[in-house]
Amino acid sequence: MANERMLMKGNEALAEAAVRAGCKCYFGYPITPQTEIAAYMSKRMPKCGGVFLQAESEIAAINMVYGAAATGVRAMTSSSSPGVSLKSEGISYAAGCDLPCVIVNVQRAGPGLGGIQPAQNDYYLATRAAGHGDFFLIVYAPSSVQEMADYVVKAFDMADKYRMPAMILTDGVLGQMMEPVVFSDPSDSTVNKDWAATGHKNERKHNIINSLYLQPEELEKSNIARYKKYDIVKAELPEAESYLTEDADIIVTGYGASARIVRSAVNAARAEGIKAGMIRPITLWPFPAEAYAKTVDTCKAYLCVELSMGQMIDDVKLATSCRRPVRFFGRTGGVIHTPAEILEQIRTIAKEELK
Amino acid sequence: MAIYQKPHALEDVSMHFCPGCTHGIVHRLVCEVIDEMGIEGDTIGICPVGCSVVSYDYFGCDMIEAAHGRAPAVATGVKRSRPDKFVFTYQGDGDLAAIGTCETVHAATRGENITIIFINNTIYGMTGGQMAPTTLPGQVTQTTPFGRDPKVAGYPVRICEMLSTLTGTAYAERVAVDSPAHINAAKKAIRKGFEVQKNEQGFSIIEVLSTCPTNWGMTPLESMERLRTEMIPYYPLGVYKDITAEK
Ligand SMILES: Cc1ncc(C[n+]2csc(CCOP(=O)(O)OP(=O)(O)O)c2C)c(N)n1
Ligand code: SF4
């Protein structure tokens, strides 16, 4: 099934693409709405010499990923919001050891046990506080089944390239949705990992995978070095889609599932003569601030649309240096906004801000 | 002829363990076994959070530092991705039998082909002597200042007994390092654990009754005496499971 078009669920497309990207180990724990990934991997991995293991908890799963990644293989785990909270300890350790690995969060509504319906309430968790300590993850936010496949490959590649964990931040809408997908040719997963714990064969000094530094100066040095790397990532990686933004008076912004609805609303607004446009961040960290900054001189107002009480809006305000009003429209708890609701918000802004 | 040498698998660095602490003895035994089996280049060790947290500097094989209690899960990831390597964890009783109980039990029941060296010193050493899951009834610690009262703090966990009920456990033995005879037996048990792993027979655990003179508030000699008179009666030495002996 080389490069033919297939109809697949987002979760399954992501899983298949991960295998093709050279993912050798998958460790997971059941939770709605991401269980299709584990189910798919349980069938697929044994057929291609890979490892599928259902762990006893999300904590165990991320630590298995940590162990596998420490030996230099491509490893992945997936979960949904409550499970990702549990993974945060392991994610911090992986970041502290500069281990490349991929974590998928098919978000559902919270806090607490919340609900099983889609949400985008883990933006802060993914981009700000994926665990204790000073660190970041590369965070990709796909917006179609095709992108679920494309960006998991990219997540593996970039994780290896920059030696850091990467996250796919998606949601129940994209995970469950069926769309056509074409898989690209496998990427080069044979990166040189001479730092890995593979057994030294008495040919080199022992490798140590570790995030402990008992000397404060040493730990500070390591943190500063990691942030220098982050500077490079911030310069090289930001990705966003800008849609009808050049002449836009109002720019609506959202990622993942929200962006799909925003696009319809923007089209509807244009049909009414309102000059609306859309910016869709694809990398949430590093945040594609430049895409926004470019529009600040011409755009009159922004509307941030999220399936949350408002998290990404902080980054939008920073990216626009608060030079224009940034309004917010969110639904939560698993409720999803309709294009009509967003259109109504655009109309209101047009009335109030475009005089 | 040298009759006593530093094992090759033990790095030539000074250890940070307190005087009289038995962590050092157990490190040496593990390294002697690794040397004798000639597997240093094919071994990956996982150290815990506890007094042996920086053991990655002491063991000469490739090493990974795990989060508190997670070493068996980390070892699982290592072994599954590199099944041809020897994989061992070295964990204290707080690490293995409190915060990491879940990871320990499930690695055992999966029959994960790894070897665990489990240091039972009835106390949290590194954090300054708090109650461990293995703390004996009546034992005074920083967090049981009037002695461990089972009515409040429950009873000590007997890990070898517990894990030996699991089908996936291939080998479980409790040893001690208080006398030359016991130290020899301990080394044999560690060797056995690695052999079980070599033969792909499943999960092996060697529980080592150890001392913590610093937090017990005893001299090293008094500590050895306590190990003999108080610990061994509660934690009997012996082989609790050995599938290689079953016919
Ligand atoms: C998540 C987490 N909780 C608590 C600690 C603090 N801590 C460090 S070592 C330790 C206890 C270790 O005791 P034990 O496993 O018995 O090993 P020993 O020090 O006695 O060798 C604790 C609680 C930590 N590092 N991480
Ligand atoms: S605190 Fe106890 S266990 Fe830790 S090194 Fe000192 S004597 Fe050993």
XYZ file of C-alpha atoms and ligand atoms in Angstrom:
636
model
C 0.000 0.000 0.000
C 2.784 2.314 -1.027
C 1.410 5.741 -1.864
C -2.227 5.044 -2.588
C -5.113 6.988 -1.109
C -6.842 5.332 1.803
C -9.828 6.194 3.941
C -8.783 6.071 7.585
C -9.586 7.343 11.052
C -7.219 10.032 12.303
C -5.925 7.883 15.150
C -5.211 4.972 12.813
C -3.556 7.143 10.190
C -1.295 8.526 12.890
C -0.415 5.030 14.084
C 0.321 3.750 10.572
C 2.464 6.779 9.802
C 4.404 6.277 13.033
C 5.231 2.712 12.014
C 6.350 3.904 8.596
C 8.478 6.560 10.295
C 10.440 3.772 11.943
C 8.741 3.714 15.344
C 10.072 0.492 16.867
C 8.306 0.567 20.221
C 4.831 1.631 21.201
C 3.689 1.608 24.829
C 0.184 2.652 25.780
C -2.721 2.393 28.132
C -6.394 2.462 27.116
C -8.272 5.761 27.330
C -10.965 7.275 25.138
C -10.657 8.898 22.596
C -7.210 7.556 21.618
C -7.608 3.815 22.103
C -7.639 3.185 18.324
C -3.937 4.010 18.293
C -3.141 1.228 20.761
C -5.512 -1.182 19.026
C -3.913 -0.464 15.661
C -0.399 -0.835 17.035
C -1.254 -4.131 18.711
C -2.061 -5.578 15.284
C 0.570 -3.788 13.246
C 3.711 -3.896 15.399
C 4.131 -7.681 15.621
C 3.942 -7.874 11.810
C 6.855 -5.523 11.290
C 9.155 -6.659 14.071
C 8.167 -3.787 16.324
C 7.135 -3.806 19.944
C 3.610 -3.261 21.204
C 3.076 -3.449 24.931
C 0.050 -2.476 26.963
C 1.534 -0.941 30.090
C 0.053 -1.077 33.582
C -0.439 2.701 33.616
C 0.407 5.831 31.686
C 3.268 6.351 34.131
C 4.729 2.991 33.210
C 4.092 3.598 29.502
C 6.057 6.863 29.373
C 8.870 5.286 31.386
C 9.000 2.396 28.927
C 9.269 4.980 26.158
C 12.030 6.634 28.193
C 13.898 3.322 28.417
C 13.470 2.510 24.735
C 14.426 6.038 23.662
C 17.489 5.821 25.917
C 18.687 2.891 23.812
C 18.305 5.005 20.686
C 15.217 3.506 19.046
C 12.207 5.483 17.928
C 9.502 5.083 20.563
C 6.027 6.496 21.052
C 3.193 6.572 23.537
C -0.290 7.981 23.197
C -2.990 8.935 25.626
C -5.705 11.456 26.316
C -5.717 14.328 28.788
C -5.975 12.546 32.200
C -3.348 10.058 31.057
C -1.047 12.812 29.858
C -1.180 14.377 33.332
C 0.263 11.093 34.583
C 2.941 11.109 31.937
C 4.230 14.518 32.900
C 6.847 13.150 35.292
C 8.326 10.935 32.591
C 8.143 13.694 29.985
C 10.177 15.950 32.247
C 12.800 13.235 32.715
C 12.968 12.630 28.955
C 13.404 16.358 28.357
C 16.068 16.528 31.081
C 17.967 13.676 29.423
C 17.526 15.124 25.916
C 15.772 11.965 24.754
C 13.949 12.058 21.442
C 10.521 10.418 21.651
C 6.940 11.110 20.623
C 3.946 11.604 22.904
C 0.455 11.865 21.433
C -2.315 13.626 23.333
C -5.777 13.123 21.816
C -7.345 15.688 24.103
C -10.643 15.299 25.869
C -12.544 17.661 28.132
C -11.413 18.316 31.692
C -10.479 19.092 34.384
C -10.482 15.937 36.466
C -12.143 12.970 34.873
C -14.046 15.553 32.837
C -15.701 13.941 29.854
C -14.773 11.854 26.864
C -15.763 14.441 24.263
C -13.155 16.433 22.324
C -11.464 19.476 23.795
C -8.385 21.648 23.447
C -7.830 22.276 27.129
C -4.262 20.968 27.354
C -2.561 23.790 25.442
C -0.903 25.074 28.590
C 0.089 21.548 29.567
C 1.689 20.956 26.177
C 3.362 24.312 25.647
C 4.031 25.558 29.167
C 3.984 22.867 31.811
C 4.329 19.368 30.456
C 6.141 18.528 33.698
C 8.332 20.071 36.367
C 11.395 22.121 35.532
C 12.543 24.401 32.723
C 11.926 22.657 29.429
C 9.842 22.644 26.274
C 8.501 20.072 23.876
C 8.100 20.413 20.147
C 4.301 20.501 19.790
C 2.514 19.831 16.508
C -1.205 20.414 16.057
C -2.535 18.592 12.986
C -5.847 19.683 11.528
C -6.774 16.828 9.185
C -6.317 13.090 8.985
C -3.610 13.683 6.386
C -1.786 15.931 8.832
C -2.162 13.374 11.632
C -0.037 11.138 9.412
C 2.361 13.795 8.130
C 3.142 15.409 11.449
C 3.821 12.292 13.434
C 6.586 11.567 10.927
C 7.853 15.093 11.306
C 7.638 14.793 15.091
C 9.953 11.763 15.015
C 12.345 13.487 12.621
C 12.511 16.725 14.586
C 12.744 14.930 17.936
C 15.803 13.098 16.621
C 17.251 16.169 14.966
C 17.067 18.350 18.065
C 17.289 15.547 20.653
C 14.114 16.437 22.503
C 10.652 14.952 23.051
C 7.907 15.968 20.635
C 4.176 15.967 21.176
C 1.248 15.654 18.812
C -1.504 17.716 20.393
C -4.733 16.702 18.778
C -8.275 16.050 19.915
C -11.138 13.597 19.778
C -12.574 15.166 16.615
C -9.460 14.496 14.547
C -8.773 11.173 16.229
C -12.170 9.763 15.384
C -12.780 11.442 12.030
C -12.385 9.526 8.745
C -10.727 11.180 5.754
C -8.582 10.097 2.837
C -4.881 9.918 3.543
C -1.785 9.282 1.449
C 1.318 8.089 3.264
C 4.580 9.629 2.242
C 7.752 7.628 1.739
C 9.401 6.703 5.021
C 11.812 9.237 6.423
C 15.391 8.429 7.299
C 15.205 6.998 10.789
C 18.839 5.939 10.950
C 20.141 8.940 12.835
C 23.511 8.538 14.529
C 22.847 8.228 18.262
C 26.276 7.671 19.734
C 24.991 8.969 23.076
C 22.555 6.056 23.539
C 22.786 3.249 26.101
C 23.217 0.283 23.796
C 25.934 -1.693 25.605
C 29.462 -0.372 25.085
C 30.940 -3.647 23.769
C 34.131 -2.702 25.635
C 34.798 -0.292 22.792
C 34.021 3.025 24.440
C 33.476 4.559 27.850
C 30.048 3.890 29.300
C 27.189 6.117 28.195
C 25.005 7.564 30.919
C 21.444 8.760 30.387
C 20.725 11.084 33.256
C 19.128 14.343 34.328
C 20.650 14.564 37.822
C 23.238 17.253 38.517
C 24.041 17.674 42.170
C 26.229 20.734 41.567
C 23.982 23.761 41.010
C 26.456 25.281 38.542
C 26.471 22.089 36.487
C 22.686 21.935 36.359
C 22.520 25.593 35.404
C 25.021 24.974 32.631
C 22.957 22.106 31.305
C 19.763 24.169 31.389
C 21.430 27.059 29.594
C 22.771 24.725 26.929
C 19.293 23.283 26.419
C 17.800 26.748 26.065
C 20.423 27.612 23.447
C 19.136 24.617 21.535
C 15.577 25.900 22.032
C 16.639 29.189 20.429
C 17.653 27.281 17.314
C 14.376 25.339 17.354
C 12.455 28.606 17.692
C 14.267 30.016 14.675
C 13.896 26.933 12.492
C 10.658 25.188 13.327
C 7.629 27.509 13.585
C 4.949 26.563 11.104
C 1.555 28.109 10.425
C -1.028 28.307 7.687
C -2.176 31.801 6.781
C -5.469 31.889 4.907
C -6.807 35.093 3.311
C -4.781 37.178 5.751
C -3.212 39.693 3.355
C -6.143 42.104 3.230
C -7.927 40.823 6.332
C -9.446 43.275 8.786
C -10.322 40.486 11.168
C -8.105 37.458 11.650
C -9.632 34.451 13.318
C -7.159 32.013 14.762
C -7.424 28.470 15.993
C -5.581 25.166 15.747
C -6.550 21.553 15.126
C -10.277 20.859 15.041
C -11.124 24.501 15.788
C -9.284 25.628 12.667
C -11.541 23.496 10.484
C -14.608 25.294 11.802
C -12.885 28.669 11.691
C -12.169 28.191 7.992
C -15.871 27.695 7.216
C -16.777 30.759 9.275
C -14.133 32.867 7.531
C -15.462 31.806 4.130
C -18.993 32.666 5.217
C -17.838 36.075 6.467
C -16.105 36.799 3.156
C -19.346 35.914 1.356
C -20.998 38.673 3.418
C -18.289 41.142 2.472
C -16.397 41.067 5.773
C -12.669 40.833 5.149
C -11.884 37.932 7.429
C -8.840 35.673 7.381
C -7.365 32.850 9.390
C -4.040 31.998 10.977
C -3.703 28.368 11.943
C -0.659 27.534 14.037
C 0.736 24.110 13.166
C 3.555 24.227 15.673
C 2.194 25.311 19.046
C 5.709 25.273 20.450
C 7.614 26.985 19.046
C 4.663 29.307 18.502
C 4.653 30.810 14.973
C 4.634 34.388 16.249
C 6.000 35.761 12.989
C 2.822 34.753 11.120
C 0.867 37.059 13.443
C 3.434 39.838 13.662
C 3.314 40.209 9.872
C -0.381 41.065 10.048
C -0.465 43.498 12.943
C -0.049 46.613 10.817
C -3.019 45.859 8.582
C -5.350 43.710 10.664
C -7.775 45.545 12.960
C -8.810 42.818 15.357
C -8.180 39.183 16.170
C -10.494 36.469 17.367
C -9.027 33.417 19.044
C -11.203 30.316 18.861
C -10.452 27.339 21.078
C -12.211 24.383 22.621
C -11.151 25.709 26.016
C -11.678 28.650 28.344
C -8.804 30.434 26.611
C -5.221 29.220 26.634
C -3.628 29.825 23.239
C -4.955 33.387 23.370
C -2.006 34.297 25.610
C 0.401 33.462 22.799
C -1.713 35.350 20.271
C -1.574 38.466 22.450
C 2.181 38.103 22.822
C 2.628 37.538 19.082
C 0.630 40.686 18.280
C 2.306 42.613 21.112
C -1.214 43.519 22.280
C -1.326 46.175 19.553
C -4.821 45.129 18.456
C -7.789 43.802 20.360
C -7.748 40.039 20.681
C -11.145 38.613 21.457
C -11.902 35.118 22.551
C -14.566 32.609 21.719
C -14.413 29.186 23.287
C -16.638 26.235 24.009
C -15.621 23.637 26.554
C -16.679 20.463 28.255
C -16.824 18.653 24.927
C -19.176 21.149 23.309
C -17.982 22.139 19.841
C -18.612 25.543 18.292
C -20.546 25.749 15.040
C -19.446 27.833 12.042
C -22.574 29.938 12.573
C -21.553 30.792 16.138
C -18.119 31.873 14.975
C -19.601 33.864 12.099
C -21.783 35.690 14.613
C -18.650 36.576 16.605
C -16.997 37.890 13.430
C -20.056 40.034 12.648
C -20.006 41.507 16.144
C -16.331 42.352 15.857
C -16.932 43.919 12.436
C -19.632 46.101 13.988
C -17.650 47.101 17.055
C -14.047 47.274 15.866
C -14.169 48.236 12.174
C -15.604 51.708 12.431
C 49.247 -13.206 41.890
C 46.500 -10.798 42.814
C 43.995 -12.352 45.152
C 41.802 -9.310 45.551
C 41.142 -6.766 42.836
C 38.653 -4.146 41.929
C 36.232 -5.689 39.441
C 36.622 -4.261 35.952
C 32.910 -3.445 35.813
C 33.299 -1.219 38.871
C 34.512 2.245 37.897
C 37.654 3.457 39.624
C 36.019 6.355 41.467
C 35.426 7.017 45.142
C 31.930 6.143 46.289
C 29.778 8.489 48.315
C 28.186 5.822 50.536
C 28.485 6.294 54.315
C 31.144 4.307 56.168
C 29.892 0.807 56.876
C 27.004 1.016 54.401
C 26.385 -2.260 52.583
C 25.458 -0.586 49.259
C 29.158 -0.770 48.405
C 29.321 -4.523 49.006
C 26.355 -5.172 46.762
C 27.775 -2.974 44.001
C 30.945 -5.013 44.151
C 29.054 -8.311 43.965
C 27.060 -7.212 40.921
C 30.253 -6.112 39.200
C 32.065 -9.365 40.031
C 29.205 -11.298 38.445
C 29.274 -9.056 35.371
C 33.039 -9.617 35.094
C 32.793 -13.369 35.552
C 30.096 -13.651 32.915
C 32.054 -11.301 30.631
C 28.976 -9.233 29.876
C 29.950 -5.660 30.781
C 29.827 -4.556 27.155
C 26.372 -6.050 26.718
C 24.775 -4.876 29.927
C 22.561 -1.854 30.512
C 21.905 -0.918 34.133
C 19.151 1.260 35.536
C 19.675 3.072 38.808
C 16.932 4.364 41.064
C 16.248 7.393 43.181
C 17.712 6.713 46.604
C 21.204 6.415 48.007
C 22.302 4.588 44.869
C 21.057 7.414 42.648
C 24.504 8.160 41.254
C 25.466 4.512 40.783
C 25.630 5.276 37.074
C 29.059 6.655 37.948
C 30.058 3.380 39.651
C 28.829 0.682 37.281
C 31.032 0.511 34.203
C 28.318 -0.667 31.824
C 25.981 1.736 30.025
C 23.639 3.257 32.598
C 20.275 4.961 32.736
C 18.916 6.974 35.642
C 15.210 6.334 36.264
C 12.604 8.416 38.056
C 11.725 7.326 41.617
C 10.203 3.838 41.445
C 10.050 3.626 37.662
C 13.169 1.549 37.059
C 11.257 -1.661 36.201
C 9.243 0.196 33.541
C 12.400 1.822 32.167
C 14.081 -1.601 32.163
C 11.097 -2.985 30.254
C 11.538 -0.332 27.557
C 15.252 -1.111 27.369
C 14.835 -4.886 27.244
C 12.018 -4.774 24.695
C 14.031 -2.562 22.382
C 17.320 -4.433 22.949
C 16.361 -8.029 23.845
C 19.941 -9.215 23.332
C 21.289 -7.060 26.186
C 21.469 -7.883 29.869
C 19.291 -5.433 31.744
C 19.302 -4.951 35.484
C 17.870 -2.471 37.935
C 19.315 -1.628 41.330
C 16.636 -0.285 43.681
C 16.032 0.551 47.316
C 12.952 -0.459 49.283
C 11.226 2.912 49.091
C 11.847 2.981 45.366
C 10.772 -0.588 44.656
C 8.183 -1.381 47.308
C 6.385 1.949 47.816
C 6.297 4.414 44.943
C 7.286 1.761 42.402
C 5.190 -1.189 43.576
C 2.973 -1.077 40.525
C 5.906 -1.098 38.091
C 7.605 -3.876 40.084
C 4.601 -6.177 40.276
C 3.747 -5.778 36.599
C 7.298 -6.279 35.378
C 7.298 -9.492 37.412
C 3.938 -10.739 36.249
C 4.818 -10.046 32.619
C 7.833 -12.232 33.164
C 9.952 -9.358 31.936
C 13.369 -10.855 31.248
C 15.297 -8.528 33.556
C 17.123 -8.841 36.873
C 16.325 -6.660 39.862
C 18.780 -6.121 42.695
C 16.606 -4.998 45.579
C 18.196 -3.378 48.627
C 16.054 -3.840 51.718
C 17.470 -1.693 54.519
C 14.104 -1.048 56.234
C 14.467 2.702 55.771
C 14.571 5.628 53.356
C 18.283 6.320 53.416
C 18.744 9.225 51.075
C 16.036 11.479 52.452
C 17.322 11.074 55.980
C 15.709 8.040 57.540
C 11.943 8.006 57.114
C 9.710 4.950 57.352
C 9.992 2.591 54.394
C 7.400 -0.010 53.392
C 9.847 -2.514 54.884
C 10.326 -0.741 58.215
C 9.811 -3.289 61.005
C 7.001 -2.974 63.565
C 8.294 -0.885 66.447
C 11.207 0.509 64.445
C 11.924 4.155 65.170
C 12.400 6.340 62.110
C 12.085 10.059 61.453
C 8.410 9.599 60.531
C 7.657 6.882 63.109
C 9.234 8.614 66.106
C 7.415 6.320 68.549
C 8.175 3.207 66.576
C 6.191 1.887 63.591
C 2.704 1.147 64.850
C 1.042 -1.279 62.425
C -2.369 0.020 63.520
C -1.459 3.390 62.070
C 1.263 2.681 59.518
C 0.372 -0.854 58.488
C 2.708 -3.811 58.150
C 6.005 -4.285 56.347
C 5.940 -5.674 52.806
C 7.651 -8.998 52.147
C 8.579 -8.586 48.507
C 10.065 -11.994 47.691
C 7.068 -13.768 49.206
C 4.671 -11.531 47.310
C 6.394 -11.741 43.937
C 6.913 -15.478 44.171
C 3.145 -15.940 43.830
C 3.327 -14.505 40.308
C 3.698 -16.927 37.432
C 5.996 -14.512 35.575
C 8.572 -14.526 38.372
C 11.247 -17.049 37.438
C 13.626 -16.517 40.304
C 13.271 -14.795 43.679
C 15.785 -15.125 46.468
C 16.410 -13.198 49.664
C 20.013 -12.912 50.775
C 21.999 -10.856 53.276
C 25.433 -9.265 53.322
C 26.262 -9.449 57.035
C 28.886 -12.228 56.953
C 31.364 -13.720 54.471
C 29.181 -16.818 54.111
C 26.088 -14.726 53.409
C 28.030 -12.486 51.036
C 29.155 -15.532 49.044
C 25.572 -16.779 48.926
C 24.421 -13.315 47.841
C 26.852 -13.328 44.960
C 25.678 -16.773 43.887
C 22.096 -15.546 43.900
C 22.982 -12.503 41.787
C 24.790 -14.762 39.364
C 21.763 -17.012 39.250
C 19.551 -14.025 38.432
C 21.737 -13.050 35.484
C 21.863 -16.688 34.316
C 18.075 -16.874 34.370
C 18.043 -13.759 32.221
C 20.663 -15.205 29.889
C 18.499 -18.279 29.396
C 15.481 -16.053 28.732
C 13.551 -17.616 31.576
C 11.903 -14.452 32.846
C 11.869 -12.109 35.773
C 14.471 -12.459 38.513
C 14.796 -10.552 41.765
C 17.460 -10.774 44.439
C 16.445 -9.076 47.665
C 19.479 -8.122 49.695
C 19.011 -7.437 53.415
C 21.260 -4.434 53.941
C 22.214 -1.926 56.591
C 21.947 1.820 56.944
C 24.162 2.642 59.938
C 23.674 6.379 59.435
C 19.907 6.400 59.713
C 19.647 3.507 62.104
C 21.870 5.498 64.452
C 24.197 2.530 64.918
C 27.809 1.657 64.318
C 28.471 -0.592 61.328
C 28.980 -3.541 63.701
C 25.762 -2.877 65.599
C 24.014 -2.593 62.254
C 25.193 -6.047 61.198
C 23.951 -7.368 64.513
C 20.549 -5.772 63.984
C 20.353 -7.247 60.490
C 20.965 -10.723 62.006
C 18.759 -10.494 65.056
C 15.859 -8.358 63.858
C 15.694 -8.398 60.076
C 16.418 -12.021 59.217
C 13.711 -13.342 61.582
C 11.149 -11.080 59.882
C 12.563 -11.539 56.393
C 13.773 -15.160 56.256
C 16.602 -15.798 53.820
C 16.174 -18.330 51.060
C 14.971 -19.100 47.567
C 11.301 -18.213 47.240
C 10.923 -19.151 43.620
C 13.157 -20.914 41.153
C 11.558 -22.254 38.013
C 14.866 -23.779 36.976
C 14.644 -26.120 39.971
C 11.046 -27.157 39.221
C 10.666 -30.365 37.330
C 8.770 11.505 42.918
C 9.725 11.608 44.036
N 9.284 11.533 45.297
C 10.158 11.626 46.325
C 11.497 11.786 46.103
C 12.435 11.929 47.282
N 13.231 10.733 47.551
C 14.492 10.620 47.153
S 15.208 9.195 47.642
C 13.812 8.704 48.458
C 13.749 7.442 49.237
C 14.698 6.418 48.809
O 14.684 5.390 49.724
P 15.029 3.902 49.319
O 14.385 3.568 48.023
O 14.678 3.054 50.455
O 16.591 3.897 49.025
P 17.835 4.157 50.003
O 18.052 5.648 49.986
O 17.470 3.649 51.356
O 18.953 3.432 49.374
C 12.807 9.654 48.317
C 11.483 9.541 48.925
C 11.915 11.870 44.746
N 13.199 12.035 44.407
N 11.023 11.749 43.747
S 22.207 6.879 54.292
Fe 22.189 4.723 54.824
S 21.767 3.638 52.890
Fe 22.424 5.713 52.398
S 24.607 5.579 52.025
Fe 24.334 6.175 54.174
S 24.284 4.274 55.281
Fe 23.994 3.760 53.146
